Amino acid sequence: NVELMSQLGISMRRLVWEADWDAKIEAIANCTEENMAACEEAITLRGTTILADLIKDSVQSYTTDVALVASADLAFVRTMSERRYITKLRRTKDKLNSSDALGSGGEVPIARGTLAAIGGLTGSKATGQILAKEESPVSSSAQAVSTIKEVIGNRPKLLGAVLDMLISEYATTGGGIGRIQTLSNSQKREEVLKGDRAAVSILGGATNLSCSLAADIILSFGQLPRSYEVIGIMARILDTSVNAGFISDDAFVQVQGCLRTIFRPEQLEQTGSEKCISEPEKPQNAAKVKTPKIKLSTKQTKTNASIFPDTPADDSDYEKKLLQRVLKTAIASMRENDPQSLFLNPVTDAIAPGYSTVIKTPMCIRTMEEKMMSTKYTKIEEFKEDTFLMFANCVKYNTGPSGQWFRNEAGRQKKLWKETIFPDAKAKLKADMTKRKKALAQAKAAESGEVSGSKKRKPPPPLAFAPVEKGEKGNSTASAVIAPKEGKDDAAIIHLRAKNVNPLPAWSYKRRRKDVDFPSMQCLASMLLADPFVMRVIMDKIERILRIDVIKEKGIPSGHPLLPSLIQVLNIAQLSMQICALKGKHLSVPDAGIENILLEGNERSLPYDSLRKFVPLFGKMLLDADLDKRMAAGGDLHDVALQALISRPEIEAKEWEGATLLHGLLVVVEGALVHLLQPGNSNELALRDQFPRFVSALDRISGGNMLNERPFLASLAQTLLRYKSKLPHSTRDLVTNCMISWLKMGGKASPKMTICSSLHESFMNLLNEWSSLGNLVLPRDLFLSLAEQAVAAAGGVDLGKTSKAFVKLWTRDDESFSSVKNQYLRMLSTTPDAKAAQWQEKMGICEMDTSTSKTND
């Protein structure tokens, strides 16, 4: 098989990979419920497909890129310029050209395991990755994207297969759960489906890099198939926002328009009428609680809006696509008609001496193909002019007897092109445009009732349902389609502006396995939102609105035009792992919280409680923190506070009861605490009162479990390290006592899970960084004392007693404990031998285990 596959070109190999993938999909369709888990495992990155064996190393390389991981783990960044700076590696443009990447003969120079060999990817240039030019080094993440791109080529089926594997990968590794090595994949899936925040965090950080990779693959594919069109629009909008370091109001509303189209239930697309998607059960107190039906209307407004929001008035966008399709066939015929590849590639002076001097406007088939793929041809006559130019250049350069054969070949191909290829293309374009115009005319006539007795034709699937427009009396009509502006050839989505914002209706529905897309567009949309770089700009947007628009302007959170929709998108991102674990078979869009809407099976509306009760409470906490700063020494109210004319606000922890399930609110409070600790935003005296307020809220919302909040902890550490040697000791003590108390609380986690947690690792890493700044920040004795307290707190024992769980993990070299152990070894390597030995004895650690590591370090 290896010898046979090595003789095939890259296009034939891709067909083999597709056939192998189709065989596994067919096996799933015929699989019983008992064996379904094993069948579905076969089409993951850990499965048995050739495609998985080809790309799994590249996926691993991308998700473990050191710089990318460090950047993804910073959820809260102070300024826009810093966000742009630490994001630059996310969208690294590889500088590999196709000829270097493919190598001689067009083979993809990547090598994997046995299945890769069967796939025909072994050869003299096999290096494990695409070879980069020495003078143009690229990051491992960029090489990984290039490798996967070369494997996929322009095959939509391979694109879908790779994205489907990334969906499965995210469902078992995202949300921070990938770092919990004490759980198996099946246990992780159970935790995801339960929605337990103790295991799954809404801020996944680097564990969500599979979402980033999916976005990069979509953006690098080129011309996406029609079914991916809305996903492509959404990916480009979010990519622009990530590169800019912020998401604008208009961009967010356009993302909302994409989500409205992607998550829209199929039954509404089929009927086009109002229909209740989920009929909520009436609660026992139905007389007191109003539960309005969840509806989405597609009725047209009285405006002259078009029924086709994806079709501009002059239909130029669709005409370009038709032209592109026709020219693609024509160019393929030109390739077949040129067996010697005489006109295929650009001519250089190395091949034809003095060519650039004679020919001022070169042209070749590949150049025309690139113009076709980028839709630069607006009329078929432009393609005709380029073709004639190509043949004329050949005749002009190849003069004299030596050029006779080239002139004859150019004449032969030109004659065939004029008599067959171009007339066929022109006729095909004309027929397709006539068919298109006829379909539009019939559909619009049926809509207006001009065709009596005829059924209305189903319009082309819209790219987006435009938002609500207010009527004269303030009534809203959901999904009223806004006609595109005249003269624009873009879809309705990119015409949406901030004034068009409208939260999505709450949807919850199930689909049969055969009705689920491949891959699920809903899964991909939720992954784009869960991308750590996207979450960063969304969280920054929410924080700024709360601090500036709501608090300073004394506004109401639910009355802000964007805030309810932003929190709704945040909740969709939080549900992304569940959506991906179910592969889109069960979809749910949470309510925005403006009204108290109860979906089936729910006793309370969490979005409503969040927006109406706890977000205002969070605003009150920000005001109290501001008052603490003003009453501290140096504040404008300090003298008044000394005279006891005003008192500091009390910390009311009971106010946060019932907020445990509000995962989105947790990250909002975490971001606010990081912002508060930024140098210059508060002072040492004020923080003594401010810090406990935020910690009390975090304890209530998290249920006492902060073990898996690595992106928050990384952002917190980066903020504290900005002080360098000027860090106030009181602030240091507040943070260390807080983190030790979080280790003691640990939620319902076992001692092993607490000891191996991200919280434990982050705490020891922060102590090591402080220690490297000198004794002025963290004296050595205090460092060892805090490390001893951390071991006791994580192990669930009293201070001074030996933690058997810690000793067991240390002596067995457990892989799940390795990152935490490395931080302790780092501490011991910088500690005098006598003190290090004394500390090891207290912890019950064998000296042999640490001395070797210390010497190696």
PDB file of C-alpha atoms in Angstrom, residues 621-636 638 648-649 651 673 676-678 680-694 723 728 730-731 734:
ATOM      1  CA  MET A 621     -19.665  46.636  44.852  1.00  0.00           C
ATOM      2  CA  LEU A 622     -17.749  48.810  42.376  1.00  0.00           C
ATOM      3  CA  LEU A 623     -19.274  51.928  43.949  1.00  0.00           C
ATOM      4  CA  ASP A 624     -18.346  50.674  47.429  1.00  0.00           C
ATOM      5  CA  ALA A 625     -14.792  50.037  46.264  1.00  0.00           C
ATOM      6  CA  ASP A 626     -14.618  53.556  44.857  1.00  0.00           C
ATOM      7  CA  LEU A 627     -15.887  54.915  48.167  1.00  0.00           C
ATOM      8  CA  ASP A 628     -13.209  52.892  50.007  1.00  0.00           C
ATOM      9  CA  LYS A 629     -10.548  54.574  47.905  1.00  0.00           C
ATOM     10  CA  ARG A 630     -11.950  58.043  48.563  1.00  0.00           C
ATOM     11  CA  MET A 631     -12.127  57.405  52.319  1.00  0.00           C
ATOM     12  CA  ALA A 632      -8.574  56.039  52.546  1.00  0.00           C
ATOM     13  CA  ALA A 633      -5.615  58.280  53.337  1.00  0.00           C
ATOM     14  CA  GLY A 634      -5.101  60.692  50.472  1.00  0.00           C
ATOM     15  CA  GLY A 635      -8.722  60.485  49.325  1.00  0.00           C
ATOM     16  CA  ASP A 636     -11.068  63.452  49.173  1.00  0.00           C
ATOM     17  CA  HIS A 638     -10.567  60.881  54.275  1.00  0.00           C
ATOM     18  CA  ARG A 648     -17.449  52.361  55.278  1.00  0.00           C
ATOM     19  CA  PRO A 649     -19.963  50.065  53.547  1.00  0.00           C
ATOM     20  CA  ILE A 651     -19.366  43.485  53.316  1.00  0.00           C
ATOM     21  CA  LEU A 673     -10.477  42.390  40.608  1.00  0.00           C
ATOM     22  CA  LEU A 676      -8.507  46.956  40.633  1.00  0.00           C
ATOM     23  CA  LEU A 677      -5.056  45.542  41.377  1.00  0.00           C
ATOM     24  CA  GLN A 678      -3.429  47.242  38.378  1.00  0.00           C
ATOM     25  CA  GLY A 680      -2.420  53.210  39.816  1.00  0.00           C
ATOM     26  CA  ASN A 681      -6.041  52.040  40.043  1.00  0.00           C
ATOM     27  CA  SER A 682      -6.036  51.911  43.835  1.00  0.00           C
ATOM     28  CA  ASN A 683      -3.621  52.286  46.744  1.00  0.00           C
ATOM     29  CA  GLU A 684      -2.270  50.169  49.552  1.00  0.00           C
ATOM     30  CA  LEU A 685      -4.637  51.489  52.224  1.00  0.00           C
ATOM     31  CA  ALA A 686      -7.770  51.306  50.087  1.00  0.00           C
ATOM     32  CA  LEU A 687      -7.026  47.741  48.982  1.00  0.00           C
ATOM     33  CA  ARG A 688      -7.284  46.562  52.585  1.00  0.00           C
ATOM     34  CA  ASP A 689     -11.013  47.247  52.368  1.00  0.00           C
ATOM     35  CA  GLN A 690     -11.565  46.737  48.644  1.00  0.00           C
ATOM     36  CA  PHE A 691      -9.892  43.361  48.224  1.00  0.00           C
ATOM     37  CA  PRO A 692     -12.060  41.475  50.783  1.00  0.00           C
ATOM     38  CA  ARG A 693     -15.227  42.668  48.989  1.00  0.00           C
ATOM     39  CA  PHE A 694     -14.221  41.025  45.734  1.00  0.00           C
ATOM     40  CA  TYR A 723       4.829  46.350  40.806  1.00  0.00           C
ATOM     41  CA  PRO A 728       3.320  46.735  49.066  1.00  0.00           C
ATOM     42  CA  SER A 730       0.100  44.424  52.758  1.00  0.00           C
ATOM     43  CA  THR A 731      -1.068  43.708  49.199  1.00  0.00           C
ATOM     44  CA  LEU A 734      -3.771  39.882  51.109  1.00  0.00           C
TER      45      LEU A 734
END
